[in-house]
mmCIF file of C-alpha atoms in Angstrom:
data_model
loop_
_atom_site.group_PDB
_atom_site.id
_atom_site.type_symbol
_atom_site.label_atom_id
_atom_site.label_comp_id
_atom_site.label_asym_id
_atom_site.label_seq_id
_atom_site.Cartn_x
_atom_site.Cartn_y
_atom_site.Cartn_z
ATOM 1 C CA UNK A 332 0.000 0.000 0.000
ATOM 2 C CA UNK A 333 1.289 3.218 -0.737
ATOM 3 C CA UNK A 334 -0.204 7.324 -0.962
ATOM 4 C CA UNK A 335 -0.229 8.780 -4.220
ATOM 5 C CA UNK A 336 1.094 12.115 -3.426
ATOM 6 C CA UNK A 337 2.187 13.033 -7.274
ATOM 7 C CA UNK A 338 -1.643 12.111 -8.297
ATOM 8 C CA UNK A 339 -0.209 9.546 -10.931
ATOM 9 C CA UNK A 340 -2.575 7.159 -10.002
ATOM 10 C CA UNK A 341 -5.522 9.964 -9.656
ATOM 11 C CA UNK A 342 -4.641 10.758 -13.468
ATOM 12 C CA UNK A 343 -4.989 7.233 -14.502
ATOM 13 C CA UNK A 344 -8.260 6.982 -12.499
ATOM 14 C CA UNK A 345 -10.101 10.473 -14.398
ATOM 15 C CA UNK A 346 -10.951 8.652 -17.390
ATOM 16 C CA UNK A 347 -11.635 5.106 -16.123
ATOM 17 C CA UNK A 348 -14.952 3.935 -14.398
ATOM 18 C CA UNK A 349 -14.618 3.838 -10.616
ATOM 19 C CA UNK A 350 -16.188 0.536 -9.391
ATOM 20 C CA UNK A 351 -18.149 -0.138 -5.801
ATOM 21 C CA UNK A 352 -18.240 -2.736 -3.208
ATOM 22 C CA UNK A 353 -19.872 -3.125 -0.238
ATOM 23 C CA UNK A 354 -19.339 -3.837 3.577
ATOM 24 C CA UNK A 355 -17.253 -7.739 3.605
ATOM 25 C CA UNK A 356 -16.878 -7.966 -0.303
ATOM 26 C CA UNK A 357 -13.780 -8.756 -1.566
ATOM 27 C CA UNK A 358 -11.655 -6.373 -3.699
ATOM 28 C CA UNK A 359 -9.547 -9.446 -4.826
ATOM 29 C CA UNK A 360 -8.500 -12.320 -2.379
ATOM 30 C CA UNK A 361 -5.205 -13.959 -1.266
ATOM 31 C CA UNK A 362 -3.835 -16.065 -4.375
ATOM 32 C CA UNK A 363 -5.825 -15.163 -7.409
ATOM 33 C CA UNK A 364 -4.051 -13.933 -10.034
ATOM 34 C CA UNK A 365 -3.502 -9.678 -10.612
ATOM 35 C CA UNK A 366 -5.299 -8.031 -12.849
ATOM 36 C CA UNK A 367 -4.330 -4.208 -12.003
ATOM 37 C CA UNK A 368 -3.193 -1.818 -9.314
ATOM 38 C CA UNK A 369 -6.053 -0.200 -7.563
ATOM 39 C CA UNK A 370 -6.677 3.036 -5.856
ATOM 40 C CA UNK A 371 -9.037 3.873 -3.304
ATOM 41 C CA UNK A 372 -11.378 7.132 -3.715
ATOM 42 C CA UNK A 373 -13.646 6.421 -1.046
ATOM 43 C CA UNK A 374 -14.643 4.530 2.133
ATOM 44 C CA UNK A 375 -12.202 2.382 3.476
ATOM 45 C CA UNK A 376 -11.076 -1.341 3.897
ATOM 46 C CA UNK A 377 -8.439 -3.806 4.965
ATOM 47 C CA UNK A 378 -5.527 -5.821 3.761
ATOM 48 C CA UNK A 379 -5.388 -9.121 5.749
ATOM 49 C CA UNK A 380 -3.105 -12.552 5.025
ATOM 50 C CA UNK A 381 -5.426 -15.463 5.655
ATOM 51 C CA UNK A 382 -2.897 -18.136 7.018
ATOM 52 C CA UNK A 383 -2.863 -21.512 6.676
ATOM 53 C CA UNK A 384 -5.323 -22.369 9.423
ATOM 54 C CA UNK A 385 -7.243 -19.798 8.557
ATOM 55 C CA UNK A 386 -7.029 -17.065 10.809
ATOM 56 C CA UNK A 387 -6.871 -13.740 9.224
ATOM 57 C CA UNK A 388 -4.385 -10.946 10.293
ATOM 58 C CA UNK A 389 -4.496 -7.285 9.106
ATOM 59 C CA UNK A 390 -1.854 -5.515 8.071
ATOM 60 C CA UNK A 391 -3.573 -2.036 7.002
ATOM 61 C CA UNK A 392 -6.112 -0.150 6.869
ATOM 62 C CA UNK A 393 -6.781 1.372 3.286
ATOM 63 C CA UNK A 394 -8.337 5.097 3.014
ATOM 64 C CA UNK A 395 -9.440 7.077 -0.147
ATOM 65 C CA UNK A 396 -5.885 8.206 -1.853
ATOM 66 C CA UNK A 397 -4.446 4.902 -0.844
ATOM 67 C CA UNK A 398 -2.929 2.788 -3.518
ATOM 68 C CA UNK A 399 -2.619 -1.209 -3.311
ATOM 69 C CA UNK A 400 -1.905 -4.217 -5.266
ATOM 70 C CA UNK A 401 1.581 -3.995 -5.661
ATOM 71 C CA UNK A 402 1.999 -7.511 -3.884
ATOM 72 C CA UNK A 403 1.006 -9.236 -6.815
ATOM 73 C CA UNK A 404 3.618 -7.787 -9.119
ATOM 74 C CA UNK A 405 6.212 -10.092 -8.162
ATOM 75 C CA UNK A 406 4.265 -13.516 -9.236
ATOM 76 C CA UNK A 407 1.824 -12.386 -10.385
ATOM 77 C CA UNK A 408 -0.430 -13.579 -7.913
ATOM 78 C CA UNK A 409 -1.692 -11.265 -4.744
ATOM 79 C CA UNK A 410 -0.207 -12.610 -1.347
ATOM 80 C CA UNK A 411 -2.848 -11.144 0.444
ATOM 81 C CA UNK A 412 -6.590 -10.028 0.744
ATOM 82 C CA UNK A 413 -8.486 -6.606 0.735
ATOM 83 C CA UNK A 414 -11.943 -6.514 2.001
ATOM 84 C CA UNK A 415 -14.766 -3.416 1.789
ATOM 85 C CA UNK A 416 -14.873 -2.039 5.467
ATOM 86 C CA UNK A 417 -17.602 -0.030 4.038
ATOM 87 C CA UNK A 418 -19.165 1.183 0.934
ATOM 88 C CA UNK A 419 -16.286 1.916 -0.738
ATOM 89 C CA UNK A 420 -15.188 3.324 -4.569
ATOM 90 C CA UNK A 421 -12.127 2.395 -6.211
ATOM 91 C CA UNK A 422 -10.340 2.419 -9.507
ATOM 92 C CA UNK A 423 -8.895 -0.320 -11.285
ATOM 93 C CA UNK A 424 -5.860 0.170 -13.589
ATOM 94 C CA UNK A 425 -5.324 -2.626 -15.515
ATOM 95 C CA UNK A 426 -2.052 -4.146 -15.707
ATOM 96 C CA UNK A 427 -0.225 -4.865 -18.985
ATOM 97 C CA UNK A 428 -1.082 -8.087 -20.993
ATOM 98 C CA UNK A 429 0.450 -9.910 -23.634
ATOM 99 C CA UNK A 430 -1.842 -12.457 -25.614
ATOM 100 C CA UNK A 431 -3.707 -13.098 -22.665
ATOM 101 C CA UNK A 432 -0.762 -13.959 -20.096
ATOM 102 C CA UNK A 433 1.202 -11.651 -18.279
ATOM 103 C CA UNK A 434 3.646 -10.037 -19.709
ATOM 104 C CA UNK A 435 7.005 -9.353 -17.521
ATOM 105 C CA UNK A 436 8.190 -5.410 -16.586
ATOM 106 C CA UNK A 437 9.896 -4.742 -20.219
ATOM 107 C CA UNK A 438 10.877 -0.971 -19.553
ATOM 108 C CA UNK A 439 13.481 -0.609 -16.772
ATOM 109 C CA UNK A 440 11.399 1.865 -14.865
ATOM 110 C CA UNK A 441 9.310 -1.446 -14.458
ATOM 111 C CA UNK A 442 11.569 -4.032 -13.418
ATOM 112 C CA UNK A 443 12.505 -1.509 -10.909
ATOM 113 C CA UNK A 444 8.842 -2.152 -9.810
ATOM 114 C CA UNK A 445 9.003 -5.919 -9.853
ATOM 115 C CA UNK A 446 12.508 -5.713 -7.755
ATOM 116 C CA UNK A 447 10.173 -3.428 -4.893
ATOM 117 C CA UNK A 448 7.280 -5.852 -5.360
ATOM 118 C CA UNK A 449 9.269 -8.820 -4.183
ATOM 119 C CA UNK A 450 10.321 -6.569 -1.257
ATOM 120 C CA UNK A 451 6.914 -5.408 -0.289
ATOM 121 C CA UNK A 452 6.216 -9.413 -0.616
ATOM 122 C CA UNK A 453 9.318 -10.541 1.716
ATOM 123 C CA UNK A 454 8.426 -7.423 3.940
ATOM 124 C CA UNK A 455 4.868 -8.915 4.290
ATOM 125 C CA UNK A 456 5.514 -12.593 4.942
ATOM 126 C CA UNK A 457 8.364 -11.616 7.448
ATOM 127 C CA UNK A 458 5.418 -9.493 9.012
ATOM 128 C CA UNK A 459 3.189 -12.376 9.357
ATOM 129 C CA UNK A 460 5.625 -15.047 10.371
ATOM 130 C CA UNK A 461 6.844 -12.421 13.336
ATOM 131 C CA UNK A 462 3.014 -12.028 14.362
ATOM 132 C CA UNK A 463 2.080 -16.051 13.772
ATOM 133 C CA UNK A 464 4.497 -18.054 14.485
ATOM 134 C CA UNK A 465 6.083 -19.255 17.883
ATOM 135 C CA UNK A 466 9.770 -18.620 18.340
ATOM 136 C CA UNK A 467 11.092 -22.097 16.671
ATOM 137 C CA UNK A 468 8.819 -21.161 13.643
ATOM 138 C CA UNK A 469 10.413 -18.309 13.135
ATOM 139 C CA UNK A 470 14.086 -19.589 13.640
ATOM 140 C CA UNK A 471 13.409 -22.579 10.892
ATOM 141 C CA UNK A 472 11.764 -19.669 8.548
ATOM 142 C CA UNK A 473 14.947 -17.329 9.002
ATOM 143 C CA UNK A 474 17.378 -20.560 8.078
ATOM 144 C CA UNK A 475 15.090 -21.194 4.988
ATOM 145 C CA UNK A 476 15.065 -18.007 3.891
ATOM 146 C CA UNK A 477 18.896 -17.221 4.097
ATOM 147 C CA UNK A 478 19.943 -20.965 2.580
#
């Protein structure tokens, strides 16, 4: 999640439609596959990790301005949930396609943006092993992670 201060995203959203959802529905869910960045323009709503016995913990709170689905621009898939808090507006920007698949960052200003997705992604799952896991969970995750 990140502000748009510059209004880049704001531009992109004047001349598409800004879509709705409601209190508890789903703006896209842990693993499906991306299909844009998103911005919110009003309401608000939550990013949570649904873990593997499915408890959910949430790791922000999204407000109008906010910008989110950046996690999924590493694999392509989003490592994490948001869910309407409210009745909330957003705008969908599409991300780029090639014949139906996705198409890899080809500019470099866009690889740099697949090289801070992964981060954002390592960021997160660091987050949510710290909060979930006991103390020898974390240990065997830190080993795995540096081997």
């Amino acid at each position: 999640m990140m502000t748009d201060p510059d209004g880049l995203f704001a531009e992109q959203c004047q001349s598409r439609n800004t879509r709705i959802c409601h209190r508890g529905d789903h703006l896209f869910r842990q693993g499906e596959a991306i299909h844009g960045l998103y911005m919110l323009r009003s309401g608000s709503a939550k990013q949570c990790f649904i873990s593997d016995d499915g408890r959910e913990q949430i790791v922000a709170f999204l407000d109008p301005g906010d910008c989110f689905g950046f996690d999924a621009l590493n694999r392509c898939i989003h490592h994490s949930s948001v869910i309407a808090m409210d009745t909330t507006a957003f705008c969908h920007i599409p991300y780029l396609h090639a014949g139906g698949e996705h198409e890899q960052p080809a500019s470099p200003s866009l690889a740099l943006l697949g090289i801070a997705a992964r981060q954002i992604a390592m960021r997160d799952e660091y987050a949510l092993v710290m909060a979930q896991k006991d103390a020898r969970s974390r240990l065997a995750w830190f080993i795995l992670c540096r081997s």
